[in-house]
Each structure stands twice: as structure tokens, then as C-alpha cells.
Coordinates of C-alpha atoms in Angstrom, one line a residue:
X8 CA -8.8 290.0 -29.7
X9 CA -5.2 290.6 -28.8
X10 CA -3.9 293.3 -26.6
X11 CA -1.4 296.2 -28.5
X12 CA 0.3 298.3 -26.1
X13 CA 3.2 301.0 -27.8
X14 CA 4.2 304.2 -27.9
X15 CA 5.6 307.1 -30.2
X16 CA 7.5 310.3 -29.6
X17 CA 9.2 310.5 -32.6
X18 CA 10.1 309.6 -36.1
X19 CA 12.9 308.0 -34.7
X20 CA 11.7 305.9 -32.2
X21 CA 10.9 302.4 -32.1
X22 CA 7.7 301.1 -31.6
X23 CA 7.0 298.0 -29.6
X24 CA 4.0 295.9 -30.1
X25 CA 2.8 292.6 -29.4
X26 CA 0.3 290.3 -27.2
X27 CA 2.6 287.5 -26.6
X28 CA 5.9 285.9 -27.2
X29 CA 5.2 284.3 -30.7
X30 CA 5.1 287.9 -31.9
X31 CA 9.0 288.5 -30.5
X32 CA 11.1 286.6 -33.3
X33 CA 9.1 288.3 -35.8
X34 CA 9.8 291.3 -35.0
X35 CA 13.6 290.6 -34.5
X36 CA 14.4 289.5 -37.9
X37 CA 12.6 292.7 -39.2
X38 CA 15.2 294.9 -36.8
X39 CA 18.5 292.9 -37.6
X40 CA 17.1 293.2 -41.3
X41 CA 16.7 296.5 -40.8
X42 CA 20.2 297.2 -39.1
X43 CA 22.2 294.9 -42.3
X44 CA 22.4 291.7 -43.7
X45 CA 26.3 291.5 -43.7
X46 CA 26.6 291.1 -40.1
X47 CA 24.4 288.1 -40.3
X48 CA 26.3 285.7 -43.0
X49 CA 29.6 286.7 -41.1
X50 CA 28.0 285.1 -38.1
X51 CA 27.0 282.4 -40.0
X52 CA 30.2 281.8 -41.8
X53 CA 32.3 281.2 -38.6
X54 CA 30.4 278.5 -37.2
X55 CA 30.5 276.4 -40.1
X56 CA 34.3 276.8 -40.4
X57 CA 34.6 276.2 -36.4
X58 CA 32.3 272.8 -37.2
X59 CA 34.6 271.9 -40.0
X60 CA 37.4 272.5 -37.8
X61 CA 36.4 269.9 -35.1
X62 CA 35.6 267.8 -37.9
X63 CA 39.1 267.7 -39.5
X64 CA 40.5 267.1 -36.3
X65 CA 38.7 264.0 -35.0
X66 CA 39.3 262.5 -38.4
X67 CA 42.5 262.7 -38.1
X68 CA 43.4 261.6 -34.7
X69 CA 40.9 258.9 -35.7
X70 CA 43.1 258.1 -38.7
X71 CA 46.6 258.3 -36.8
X72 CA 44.9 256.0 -34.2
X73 CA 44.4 253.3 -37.2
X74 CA 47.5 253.7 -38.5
X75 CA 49.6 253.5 -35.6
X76 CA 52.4 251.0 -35.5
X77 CA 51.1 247.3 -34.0
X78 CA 52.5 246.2 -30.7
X79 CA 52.4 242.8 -29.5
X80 CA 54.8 242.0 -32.5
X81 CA 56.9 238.9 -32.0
X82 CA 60.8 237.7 -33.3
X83 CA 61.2 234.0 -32.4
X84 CA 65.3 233.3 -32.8
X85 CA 66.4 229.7 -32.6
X86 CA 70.4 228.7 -33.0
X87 CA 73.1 226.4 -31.6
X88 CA 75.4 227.7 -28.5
X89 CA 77.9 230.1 -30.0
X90 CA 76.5 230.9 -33.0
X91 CA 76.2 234.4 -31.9
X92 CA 72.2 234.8 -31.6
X93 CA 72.2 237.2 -28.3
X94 CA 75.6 239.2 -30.0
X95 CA 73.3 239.7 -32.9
X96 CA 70.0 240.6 -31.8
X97 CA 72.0 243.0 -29.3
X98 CA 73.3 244.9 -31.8
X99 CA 70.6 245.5 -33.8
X100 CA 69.4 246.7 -30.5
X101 CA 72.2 248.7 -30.3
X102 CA 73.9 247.2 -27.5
X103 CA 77.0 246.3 -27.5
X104 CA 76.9 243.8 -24.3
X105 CA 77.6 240.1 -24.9
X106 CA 75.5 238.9 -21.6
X107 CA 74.2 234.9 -22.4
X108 CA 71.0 234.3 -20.5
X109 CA 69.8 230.4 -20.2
X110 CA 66.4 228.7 -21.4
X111 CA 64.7 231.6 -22.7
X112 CA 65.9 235.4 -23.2
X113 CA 64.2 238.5 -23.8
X114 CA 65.3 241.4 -25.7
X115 CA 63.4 244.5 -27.9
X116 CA 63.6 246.5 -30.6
X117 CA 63.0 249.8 -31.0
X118 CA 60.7 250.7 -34.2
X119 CA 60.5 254.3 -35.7
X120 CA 58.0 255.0 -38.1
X121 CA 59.7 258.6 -39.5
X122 CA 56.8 259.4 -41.7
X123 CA 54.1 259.3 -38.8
X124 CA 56.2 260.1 -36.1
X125 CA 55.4 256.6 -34.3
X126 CA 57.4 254.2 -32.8
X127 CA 56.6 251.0 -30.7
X128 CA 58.6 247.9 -29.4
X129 CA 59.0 244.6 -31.1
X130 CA 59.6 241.5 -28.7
X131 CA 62.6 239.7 -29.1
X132 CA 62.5 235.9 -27.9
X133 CA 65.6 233.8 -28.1
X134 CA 66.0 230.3 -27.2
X135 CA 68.9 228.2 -25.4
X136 CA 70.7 226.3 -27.7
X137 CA 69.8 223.0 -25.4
X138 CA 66.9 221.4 -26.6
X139 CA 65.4 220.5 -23.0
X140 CA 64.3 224.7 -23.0
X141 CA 62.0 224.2 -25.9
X142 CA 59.3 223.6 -24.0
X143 CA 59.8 227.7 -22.7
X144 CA 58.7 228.6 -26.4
X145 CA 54.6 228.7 -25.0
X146 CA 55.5 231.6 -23.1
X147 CA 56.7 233.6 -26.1
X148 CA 54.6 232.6 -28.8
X149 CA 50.4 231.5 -28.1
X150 CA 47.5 230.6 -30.7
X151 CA 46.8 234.1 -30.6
X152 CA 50.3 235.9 -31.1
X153 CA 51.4 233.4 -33.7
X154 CA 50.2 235.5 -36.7
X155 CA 51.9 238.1 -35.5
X156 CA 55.2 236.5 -35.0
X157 CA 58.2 235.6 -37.8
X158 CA 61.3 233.0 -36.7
X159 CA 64.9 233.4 -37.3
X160 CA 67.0 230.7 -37.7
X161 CA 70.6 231.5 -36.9
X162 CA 73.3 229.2 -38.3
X163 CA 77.2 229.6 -37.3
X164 CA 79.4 229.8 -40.8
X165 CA 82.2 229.4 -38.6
X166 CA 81.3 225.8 -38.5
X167 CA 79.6 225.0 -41.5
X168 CA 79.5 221.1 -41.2
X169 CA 76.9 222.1 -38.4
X170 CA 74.6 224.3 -40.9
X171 CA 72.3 222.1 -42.3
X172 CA 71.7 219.8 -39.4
X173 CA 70.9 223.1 -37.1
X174 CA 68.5 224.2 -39.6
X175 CA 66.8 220.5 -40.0
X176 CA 66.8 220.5 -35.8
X177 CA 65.0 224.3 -35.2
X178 CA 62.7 224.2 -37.6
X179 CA 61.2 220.6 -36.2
X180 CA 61.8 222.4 -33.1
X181 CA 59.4 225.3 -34.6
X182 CA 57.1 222.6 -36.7
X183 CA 56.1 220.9 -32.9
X184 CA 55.8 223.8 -31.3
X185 CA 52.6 225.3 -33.9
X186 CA 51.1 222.2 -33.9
X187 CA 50.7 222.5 -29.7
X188 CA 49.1 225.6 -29.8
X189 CA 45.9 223.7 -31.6
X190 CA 45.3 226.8 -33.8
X191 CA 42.3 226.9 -35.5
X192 CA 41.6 225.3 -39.1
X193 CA 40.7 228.1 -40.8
X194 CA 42.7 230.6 -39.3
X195 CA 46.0 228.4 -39.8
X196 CA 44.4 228.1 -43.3
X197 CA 44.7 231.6 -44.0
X198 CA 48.0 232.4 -42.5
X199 CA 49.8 229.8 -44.7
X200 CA 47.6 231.1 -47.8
X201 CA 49.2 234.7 -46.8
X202 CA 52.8 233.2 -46.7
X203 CA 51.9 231.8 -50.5
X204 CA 50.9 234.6 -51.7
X205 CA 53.9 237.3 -50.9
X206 CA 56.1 234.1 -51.9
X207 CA 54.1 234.4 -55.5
X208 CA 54.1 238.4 -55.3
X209 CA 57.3 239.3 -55.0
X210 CA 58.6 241.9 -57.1
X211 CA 62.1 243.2 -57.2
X212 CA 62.2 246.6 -55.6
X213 CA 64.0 248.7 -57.4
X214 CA 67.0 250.5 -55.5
X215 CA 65.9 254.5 -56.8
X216 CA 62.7 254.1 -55.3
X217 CA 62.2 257.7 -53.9
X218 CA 61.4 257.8 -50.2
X219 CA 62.4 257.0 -46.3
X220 CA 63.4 253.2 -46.3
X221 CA 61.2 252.8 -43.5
X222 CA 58.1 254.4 -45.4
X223 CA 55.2 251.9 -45.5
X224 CA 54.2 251.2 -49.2
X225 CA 50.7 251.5 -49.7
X226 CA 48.9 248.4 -51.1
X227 CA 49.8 247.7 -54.9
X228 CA 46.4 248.1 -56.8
X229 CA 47.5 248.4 -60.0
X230 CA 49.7 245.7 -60.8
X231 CA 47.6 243.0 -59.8
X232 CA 46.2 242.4 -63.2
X233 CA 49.5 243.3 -65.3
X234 CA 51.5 240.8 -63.5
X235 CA 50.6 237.3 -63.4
X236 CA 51.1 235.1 -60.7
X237 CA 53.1 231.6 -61.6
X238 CA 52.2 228.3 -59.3
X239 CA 55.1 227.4 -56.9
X240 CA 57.6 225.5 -57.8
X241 CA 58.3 221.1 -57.2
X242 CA 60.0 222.0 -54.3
X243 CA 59.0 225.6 -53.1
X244 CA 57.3 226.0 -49.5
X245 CA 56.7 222.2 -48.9
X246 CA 56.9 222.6 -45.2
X247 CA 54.6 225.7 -44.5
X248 CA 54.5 226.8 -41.1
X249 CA 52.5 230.1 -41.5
X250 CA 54.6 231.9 -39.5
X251 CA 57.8 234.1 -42.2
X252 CA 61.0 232.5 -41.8
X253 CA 64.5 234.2 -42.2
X254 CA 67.8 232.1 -42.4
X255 CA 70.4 234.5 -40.8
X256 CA 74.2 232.8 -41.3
X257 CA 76.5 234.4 -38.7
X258 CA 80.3 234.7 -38.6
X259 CA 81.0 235.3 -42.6
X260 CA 84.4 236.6 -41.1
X261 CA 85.3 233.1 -40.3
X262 CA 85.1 232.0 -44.3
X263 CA 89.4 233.6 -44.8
X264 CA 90.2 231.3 -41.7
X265 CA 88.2 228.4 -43.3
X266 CA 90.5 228.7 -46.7
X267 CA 93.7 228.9 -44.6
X268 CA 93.0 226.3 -42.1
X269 CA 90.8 223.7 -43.6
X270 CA 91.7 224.2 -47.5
X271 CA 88.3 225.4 -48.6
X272 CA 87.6 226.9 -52.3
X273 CA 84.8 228.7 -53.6
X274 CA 83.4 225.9 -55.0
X275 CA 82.9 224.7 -51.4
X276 CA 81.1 227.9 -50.4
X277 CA 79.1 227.9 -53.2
X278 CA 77.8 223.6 -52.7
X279 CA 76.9 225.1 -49.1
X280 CA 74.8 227.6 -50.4
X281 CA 72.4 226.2 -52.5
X282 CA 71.9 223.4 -49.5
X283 CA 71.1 226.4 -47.3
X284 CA 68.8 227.9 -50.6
X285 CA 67.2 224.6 -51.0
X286 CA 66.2 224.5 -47.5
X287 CA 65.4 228.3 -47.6
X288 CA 63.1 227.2 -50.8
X289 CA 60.8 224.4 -48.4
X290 CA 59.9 227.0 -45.9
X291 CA 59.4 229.8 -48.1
X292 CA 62.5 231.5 -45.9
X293 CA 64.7 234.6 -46.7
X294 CA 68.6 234.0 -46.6
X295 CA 71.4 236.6 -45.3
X296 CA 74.4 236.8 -44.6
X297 CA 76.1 238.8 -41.4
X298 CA 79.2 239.5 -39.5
X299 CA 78.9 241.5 -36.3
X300 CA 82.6 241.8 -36.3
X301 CA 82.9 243.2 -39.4
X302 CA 79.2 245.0 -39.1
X303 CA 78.3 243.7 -42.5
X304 CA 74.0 243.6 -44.1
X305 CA 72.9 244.4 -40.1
X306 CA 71.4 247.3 -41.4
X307 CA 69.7 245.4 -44.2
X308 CA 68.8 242.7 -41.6
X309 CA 67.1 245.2 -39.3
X310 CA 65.4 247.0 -42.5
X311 CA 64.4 243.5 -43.5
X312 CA 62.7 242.4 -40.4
X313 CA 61.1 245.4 -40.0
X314 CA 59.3 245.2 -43.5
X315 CA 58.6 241.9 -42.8
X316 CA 56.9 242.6 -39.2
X317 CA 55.5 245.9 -40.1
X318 CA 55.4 246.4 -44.1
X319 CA 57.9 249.1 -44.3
X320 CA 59.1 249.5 -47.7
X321 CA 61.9 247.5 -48.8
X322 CA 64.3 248.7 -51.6
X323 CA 67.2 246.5 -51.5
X324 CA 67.2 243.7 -54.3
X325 CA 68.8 240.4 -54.1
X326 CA 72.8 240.4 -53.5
X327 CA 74.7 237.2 -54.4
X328 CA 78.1 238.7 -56.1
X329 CA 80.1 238.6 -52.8
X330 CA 80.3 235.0 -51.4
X331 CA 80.5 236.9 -47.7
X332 CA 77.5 239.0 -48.4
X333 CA 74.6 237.2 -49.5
X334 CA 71.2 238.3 -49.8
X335 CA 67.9 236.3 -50.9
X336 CA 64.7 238.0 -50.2
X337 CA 62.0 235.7 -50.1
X338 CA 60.1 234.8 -53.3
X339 CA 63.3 235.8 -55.4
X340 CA 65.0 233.0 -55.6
X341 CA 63.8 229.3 -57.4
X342 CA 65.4 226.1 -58.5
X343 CA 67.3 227.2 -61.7
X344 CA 68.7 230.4 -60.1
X345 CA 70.6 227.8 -57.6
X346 CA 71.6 226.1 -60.2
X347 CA 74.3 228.7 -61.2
X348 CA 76.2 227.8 -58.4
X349 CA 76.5 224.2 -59.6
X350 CA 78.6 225.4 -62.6
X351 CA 81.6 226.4 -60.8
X352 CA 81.6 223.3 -59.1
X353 CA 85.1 221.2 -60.6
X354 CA 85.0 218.8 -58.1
X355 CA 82.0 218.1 -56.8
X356 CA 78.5 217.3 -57.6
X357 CA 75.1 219.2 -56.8
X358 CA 73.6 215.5 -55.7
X359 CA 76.7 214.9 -53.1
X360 CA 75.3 214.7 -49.5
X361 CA 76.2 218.1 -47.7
X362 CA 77.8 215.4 -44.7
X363 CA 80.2 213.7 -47.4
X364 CA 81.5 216.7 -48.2
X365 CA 81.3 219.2 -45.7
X366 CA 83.4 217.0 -43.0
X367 CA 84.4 218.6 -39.9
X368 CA 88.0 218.5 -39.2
X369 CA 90.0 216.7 -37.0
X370 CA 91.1 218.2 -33.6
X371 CA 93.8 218.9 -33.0
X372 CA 95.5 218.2 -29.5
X373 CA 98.2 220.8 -28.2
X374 CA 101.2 218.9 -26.6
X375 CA 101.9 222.2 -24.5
X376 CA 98.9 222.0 -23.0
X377 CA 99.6 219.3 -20.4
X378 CA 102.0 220.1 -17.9
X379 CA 105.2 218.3 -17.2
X380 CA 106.2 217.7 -13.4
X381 CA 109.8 216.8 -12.2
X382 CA 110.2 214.1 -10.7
X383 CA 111.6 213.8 -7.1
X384 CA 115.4 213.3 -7.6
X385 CA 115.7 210.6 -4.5
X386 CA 112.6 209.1 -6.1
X387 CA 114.1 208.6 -9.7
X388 CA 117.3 207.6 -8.0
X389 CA 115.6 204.8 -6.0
X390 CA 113.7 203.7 -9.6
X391 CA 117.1 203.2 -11.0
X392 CA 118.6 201.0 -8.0
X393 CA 115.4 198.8 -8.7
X394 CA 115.7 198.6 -12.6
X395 CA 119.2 197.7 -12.1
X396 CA 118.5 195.0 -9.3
X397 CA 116.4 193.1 -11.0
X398 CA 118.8 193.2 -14.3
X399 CA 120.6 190.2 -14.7
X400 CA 124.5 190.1 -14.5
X401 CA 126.1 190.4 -18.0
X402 CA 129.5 187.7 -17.9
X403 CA 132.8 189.7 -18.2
X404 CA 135.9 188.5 -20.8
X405 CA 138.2 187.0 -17.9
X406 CA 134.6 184.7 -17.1
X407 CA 134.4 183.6 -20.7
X408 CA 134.1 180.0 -22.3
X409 CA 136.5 178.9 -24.3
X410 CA 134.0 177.9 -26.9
X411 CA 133.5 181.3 -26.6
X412 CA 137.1 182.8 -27.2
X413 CA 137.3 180.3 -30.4
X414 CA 134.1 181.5 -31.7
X415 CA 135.1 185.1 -31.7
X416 CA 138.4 187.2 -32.8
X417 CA 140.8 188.4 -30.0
X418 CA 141.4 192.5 -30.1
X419 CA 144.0 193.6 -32.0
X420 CA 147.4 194.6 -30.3
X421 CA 147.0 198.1 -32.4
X422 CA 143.9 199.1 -30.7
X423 CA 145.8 199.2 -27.1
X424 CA 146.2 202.4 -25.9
X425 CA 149.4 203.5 -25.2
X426 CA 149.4 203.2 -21.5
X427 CA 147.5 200.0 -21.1
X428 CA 150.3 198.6 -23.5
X429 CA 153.1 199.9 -21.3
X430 CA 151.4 197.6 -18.2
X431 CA 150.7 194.7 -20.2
X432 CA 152.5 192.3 -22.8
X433 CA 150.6 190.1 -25.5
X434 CA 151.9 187.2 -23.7
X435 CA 150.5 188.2 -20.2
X436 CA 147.1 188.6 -21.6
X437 CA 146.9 184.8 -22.4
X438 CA 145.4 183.4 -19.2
X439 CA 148.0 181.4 -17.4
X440 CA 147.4 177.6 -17.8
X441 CA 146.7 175.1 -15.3
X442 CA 148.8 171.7 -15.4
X443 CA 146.1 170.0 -13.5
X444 CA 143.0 171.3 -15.5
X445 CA 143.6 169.5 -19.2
X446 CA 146.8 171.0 -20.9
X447 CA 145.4 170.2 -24.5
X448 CA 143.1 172.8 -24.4
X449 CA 145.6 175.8 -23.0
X450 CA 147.0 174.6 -26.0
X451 CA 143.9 175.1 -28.4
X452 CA 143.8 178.3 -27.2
X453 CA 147.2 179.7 -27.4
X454 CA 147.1 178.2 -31.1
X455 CA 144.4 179.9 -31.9
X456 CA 145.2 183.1 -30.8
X457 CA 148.9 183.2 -32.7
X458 CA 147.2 182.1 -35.9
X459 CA 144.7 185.1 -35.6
X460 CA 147.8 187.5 -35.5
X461 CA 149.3 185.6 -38.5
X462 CA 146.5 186.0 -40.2
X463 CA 146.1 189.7 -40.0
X464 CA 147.3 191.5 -42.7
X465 CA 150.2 193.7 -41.7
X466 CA 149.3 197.3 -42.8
X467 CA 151.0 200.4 -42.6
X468 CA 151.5 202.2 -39.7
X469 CA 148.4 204.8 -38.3
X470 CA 146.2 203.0 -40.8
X471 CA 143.1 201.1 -40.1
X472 CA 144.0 197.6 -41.1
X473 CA 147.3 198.0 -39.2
X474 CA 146.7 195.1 -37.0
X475 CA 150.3 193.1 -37.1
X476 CA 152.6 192.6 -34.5
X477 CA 155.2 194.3 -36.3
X478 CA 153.4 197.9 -36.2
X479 CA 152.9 197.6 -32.2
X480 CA 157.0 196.6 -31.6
X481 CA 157.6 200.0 -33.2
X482 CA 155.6 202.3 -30.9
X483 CA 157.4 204.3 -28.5
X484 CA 157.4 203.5 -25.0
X485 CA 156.3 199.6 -25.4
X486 CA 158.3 196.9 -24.6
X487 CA 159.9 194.5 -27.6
X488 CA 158.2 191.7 -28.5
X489 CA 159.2 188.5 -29.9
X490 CA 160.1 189.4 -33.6
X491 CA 159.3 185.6 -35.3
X492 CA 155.9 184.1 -33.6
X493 CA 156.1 180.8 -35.7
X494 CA 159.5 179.8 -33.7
X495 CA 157.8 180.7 -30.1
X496 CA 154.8 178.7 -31.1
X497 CA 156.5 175.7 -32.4
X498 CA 158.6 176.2 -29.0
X499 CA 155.4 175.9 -27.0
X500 CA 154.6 172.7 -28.9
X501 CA 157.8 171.2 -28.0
X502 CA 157.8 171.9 -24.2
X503 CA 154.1 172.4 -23.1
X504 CA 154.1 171.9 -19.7
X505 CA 156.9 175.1 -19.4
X506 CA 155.3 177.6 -21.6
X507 CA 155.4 180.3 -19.3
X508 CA 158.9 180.0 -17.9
X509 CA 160.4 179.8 -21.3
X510 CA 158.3 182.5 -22.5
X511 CA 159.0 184.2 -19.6
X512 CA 163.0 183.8 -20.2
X513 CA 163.1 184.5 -23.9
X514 CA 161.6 188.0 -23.3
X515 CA 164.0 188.7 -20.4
X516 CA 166.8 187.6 -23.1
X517 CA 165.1 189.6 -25.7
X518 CA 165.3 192.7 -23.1

């Protein structure tokens, strides 16, 4: 019944035929059969490699976009004022400002995946040393960050008596701050299971490990059933706070000033070391030791955290050869590894309390400190006037007792210096008696004064015991004096009540 329309002019020609469209593909295929099959599969070929193209492309932007580096990743630092926790985290930064902020500061790091080309931030929270800014810590960390988040305790070795009781203080500090955030059961659950299990899985990384330090390791498949995992320790991650924790002591630099200035050996530095261990051991914590002035493990620190945060892959095995230097990864170290330390202890004992030992020193006050002012010279001299006003008056010889002459020796005639002896003659030393006022004891006196000189040893001239009369009538430029004392006393006896004239007379007769 259907219509056929054509025609043909030649052998050449091409002949058309066909009612309706179903007839048209039919007849195409029989043409582009007819002009070769080659050109067909080419056609073919290129689409599917164009499809495979796309294909290979979307999987592996869709592959980059699942292994791109997390964001939203959190560093919690907690340390006393001064122990250098801005200094520190600023230099890993790679700053070298030393800017303190109060209450709660915010810095970043800068995280550079080499192998992927990929790099992100890492928030950096640090808290004020004063514990009235703790309660800042729930804008840094929530229920939904904090498995995404590792702490830093930072403790000053510059001041070690303060080490232990820091650490005790930040990580209640830490302790009261999870339990606020009223994180689920389970989920808590399964972060502290996590922090079990890398504590139990931790293999020493060997230091030729081929590869960028900052390559991701791929998950360990393998060893799972060759290595066996062994149950914590007595003493190993008793306070589990599902969040990593790394011990960071600062100012190692300080240790040379400690051994010079406070006597410290090693076995000192070695009892504050397993304390810090110990505690490292209860939280499951990592332990190193820095110096920012002496730009010693910040490296490893920053290598560290980053494996930690991100799982980069870590290659650096435990240090603990250089007492400045220490290393500890966490899930290296256990309870008999401390106790090597405790055999270099002489001294003291591992079961001392770190307080009893670890004392902090007295301080010293500097006298040059305080500042001297003179005082005003018409002041002091009016201070004087008043101290010597109220002093009471001392008697002089001439207003002495007689009691008190008898008591005592008379000066020598030797000790006179040579002009007051030129003025002055023993006799008119003797105070001049007064008839009227009891002759007897004028007499007492004069007798006691001539038996002191007769009892004085006569000595040579110039020489200490020369205290006679003899040795002042020879001096120059005196005047003689009576030669036989016994005579003039005896004399005196005789005729008291004219003592002075015939004294008086027998000199002039002398003369």
C-alpha cells in the first residue's frame, strides 16, 4: 500500500525511496555502511574517552573536597603570668611580637598540607593567668568543638617550685570547664575511648621514614593483628578528659642560672621530671621541653601539634638524653621508664613531696634600692641642741667628792705635757684647804695623794711605768721640785694649819 517515488539517470546515482520517515534511518546506515566503517568507531571512540574524561575529573575534585584539611580546629593554652604562653604561641606563628592581651587572647596558625597543596587555620585560644577569666573559656571551646580541640598546659622551668601546682590548677581549670558543656554520654564516651586507644597504639616512629614530615600517614591496617595491645597501666590516664593534652615546659634556658644561683644538681632536674611524667601519665599527656630564647624542639612542638590536630605523620621518637631537651610523645612513656631517673638520685628519694624539696628561695632585698635623702643641715643641727639639752650634766674633777678622790688613783706627774707642767706645780694641783671647813680631812687627802707617788715604782726615763717624781724633776723646762717627799709630809703633819705658806716658802728656797 505505500507510496515509492525515485528516480535514476545513472549507474552512479542514488536512488531515494520511501513512504515515510521510519524508512529514513534505514536507509542511512546502509549509506554510511556503504561510505566505511572506520569513520564510525572513530566517532564512537571519542565520546567514550570525553565521558571518561568528565568522569575522572569530578572524582577527583570530589576526592580533594574529602580530603581537605578540617577547619574549626582548636588549641586551648592555659599557664601562669610570665611563663611565656603568648611568646610561644607567637612564634610558632612566626611572630616575633611579645604583645600580652588580658582574659582571653586569640591567635592562628597557619597549616600547609605540601602533599595536597592545602592549607587552613588552626585557632589559637590562650587564657589569662588570673583565674577570674576562666569563665571566657565557653567562648573558645563548645559541646560541639570540643572533639576537635587539644590543651596545652604551659609551665615556667624558670620557677620550678611553681610546676606542679600550675599543672594541678589548669587542668581542674580544664576538668570544670567539660563538665559545663553537658556533652553527651555517649559522645563523651567515645572521645575518651579514642584518647585510650592512641595511648595503647603508639608505635615508635622510626626517624628514616621516607616522606614530607607533614605527610598524613594513611591508617595502619596491617599491624593491627601483629601487635598486641597491653591494658593501661595502675596509674596511666586516670583523669581522662577526652580532649589530647600536651605539657609544654618553657624557659629550659633558665636551668644554667638555677645551678649557679640556687645550687641545683641533676639529680634535682631529674626528681622534677618524673613528677611532671607522673602527672603527664594521669592525663594521657605528651611532655616537651622549649626555649624560645634559645629556639630549641619549636619545630618539633609545631610538627607535634600538627600531628596531633591533623594526623600528619610524626617521625621523631622520644628524646630524654639532654636534661634541657626533653621529649615524651604520648603513649611512650610508663612507670618503669620513670624510674630510671630515680637511680641517679644520691640524695633524695622518688616518694619525697615535690614541695619538700623543690623550695623556692628566699628573696633577696637590694639595699640600693631605697634611696637615701640628706637631711636639712639647720634641721640636724637643731636635733643635736635637743639631744644634748635634755642630757644630763656629767660632774667635772675640781667638783669631785672626796670619797671619790680616795677611791681612785691621781694622774701621774709623767703624763703632763710639757707645757701644762710649766703652768702648774704638783703642789698647786692639791686644792687649797679651808681652816674653817674640817682640817682633818685636807689632811686625808694630801696623805693620800704623797703615798700614791711613793708607791709608784720609779722607772726609767721615756718608759711606761716611769711614773716617780724623780723622772719629772729632770725634764727640761720644769720647775724643781722637792727632792725628799717623806720630810715635806712629815712637815705638813707637824704644822697643819700653815701648809701652804711653808710649802710655799720651801719651794721659793729650793728656787
Amino acid at each position: 500500500n505505500s507510496k515509492v517515488a525515485g528516480s535514476w539517470s545513472g549507474p552512479g546515482d542514488v536512488i531515494l525511496c520511501g513512504s515515510n520517515s521510519k524508512m529514513a534511518p534505514v536507509v542511512e546506515k546502509k549509506i554510511l555502511g556503504a561510505a566505511g566503517a572506520g569513520e564510525a568507531l572513530d566517532i564512537t571512540s571519542v565520546e567514550e574517552e570525553g565521558q571518561n574524561l568528565w568522569s575522572s575529573i569530578l572524582s577527583e575534585v570530589s576526592t580533594r573536597s574529602r580530603s581537605k584539611l578540617p577547619s574549626g580546629r582548636n588549641i586551648l593554652v592555659f599557664g601562669e603570668d610570665g611563663s611565656g604562653k603568648t611568646t610561644l604561641m607567637a612564634k610558632l606563628q612566626g611572630a616575633d611580637h611579645n604583645k600580652k592581651g588580658r582574659g582571653l587572647e586569640y591567635l592562628y596558625l597557619n597549616v600547609h598540607d605540601e602533599d595536597r597543596d592545602d592549607q587552613t587555620r588552626c585557632n589559637v585560644w590562650i587564657l589569662d593567668g588570673d583565674l577570674y577569666h576562666k569563665g571566657l573559656l565557653k567562648f573558645a571551646v563548645s559541646a560541639d568543638s570540643l572533639k576537635e580541640t587539644i590543651a596545652i598546659f604551659v609551665a615556667d622551668m624558670s620557677r620550678p617550685w611553681t610546676i606542679m601546682e600550675s599543672l594541678q590548677k589548669w587542668a581542674s581549670v580544664l576538668r570544670e570547664h567539660v563538665d559545663k558543656l553537658k556533652v553527651q554520654p555517649e559522645e563523651m564516651r567515645e572521645m575518651e575511648q579514642k584518647l585510650i586507644k592512641d595511648f595503647q597504639e603508639y608505635i615508635e616512629p622510626d626517624e628514616g621514614t621516607p616522606g614530607s614530615p607533614q605527610r598524613r600517614g594513611p591508617p595502619v591496617s596491617g599491624q593491627d593483628d601483629e601487635n598486641v595491645i597491653l591494658p593501661l597501666g595502675e596509674n596511666v590516664l586516670t583523669h581522662n578528659l577526652g580532649v589530647p593534652v600536651l605539657v609544654v615546659c618553657t624557659k629550659c634556658d633558665g636551668m644554667s642560672i638555677l645551678e649557679k644561683e640556687h645550687d641545683y644538681r641533676e639529680e634535682h632536674f631529674d626528681f622534677i621530671q618524673s613528677h611532671i611524667r607522673r602527672f603527664c601519665l594521669q592525663y594521657g599527656a605528651a611532655l616537651i621541653y622549649t626555649s624560645v630564647k634559645e629556639e630549641k624542639n619549636l619545630d618539633l612542638l609545631y610538627r607535634y601539634v600538627v600531628h596531633k590536630t591533623y594526623g600528619f605523620q610524626f617521625t621523631t621518637p622520644a628524646l630524654v638524653v639532654e636534661k634541657d631537651a626533653v621529649f615524651i610523645p604520648a603513649g611512650w612513656d610508663n612507670d618503669k621508664k620513670i624510674a630510671i631517673l630515680h637511680e641517679n638520685f644520691t640524695t633524695l628519694k622518688p616518694e619525697d613531696g615535690y614541695e619538700d624539696i623543690i623550695v623556692k628561695p628566699p628573696v633577696r632585698k637590694l639595699v640600693h634600692d631605697k634611696e637615701v635623702a640628706a637631711e636639712d643641715e639647720q634641721v640636724f643641727l637643731m636635733k643635736q641642741q635637743s639631744l644634748l639639752a635634755k642630757q644630763p650634766v656629767t660632774p667635772t674633777r675640781s667638783t669631785e667628792s672626796p670619797a671619790r678622790v680616795q677611791g681612785g688613783s691621781p694622774r701621774p706627774p709623767s703624763r703632763v705635757t710639757p707645757n701644762a707642767a710649766t703652768n702648774m706645780s704638783p703642789i698647786t694641783t692639791v686644792k687649797k684647804p679651808d681652816p674653817g671647813k674640817g682640817t682633818a680631812a685636807n689632811e686625808g687627802v694630801l696623805a693620800n695623794f704623797f703615798n700614791s707617788l711613793l708607791s709608784k715604782k720609779t722607772g726609767s726615763p721615756g718608759s711606761p711605768g716611769a711614773g716617780g717624781v724623780q723622772s719629772t724633776v729632770k725634764k727640761p723646762g720644769q720647775k724643781p721640785v722637792l727632792s725628799n717627799v717623806q720630810e715635806e709630809l712629815d712637815r705638813m703633819t707637824r704644822k697643819p694649819d700653815s701648809i701652804t705658806t711653808n710649802s710655799t716658802s720651801a719651794t721659793e728656797n729650793e728656787a
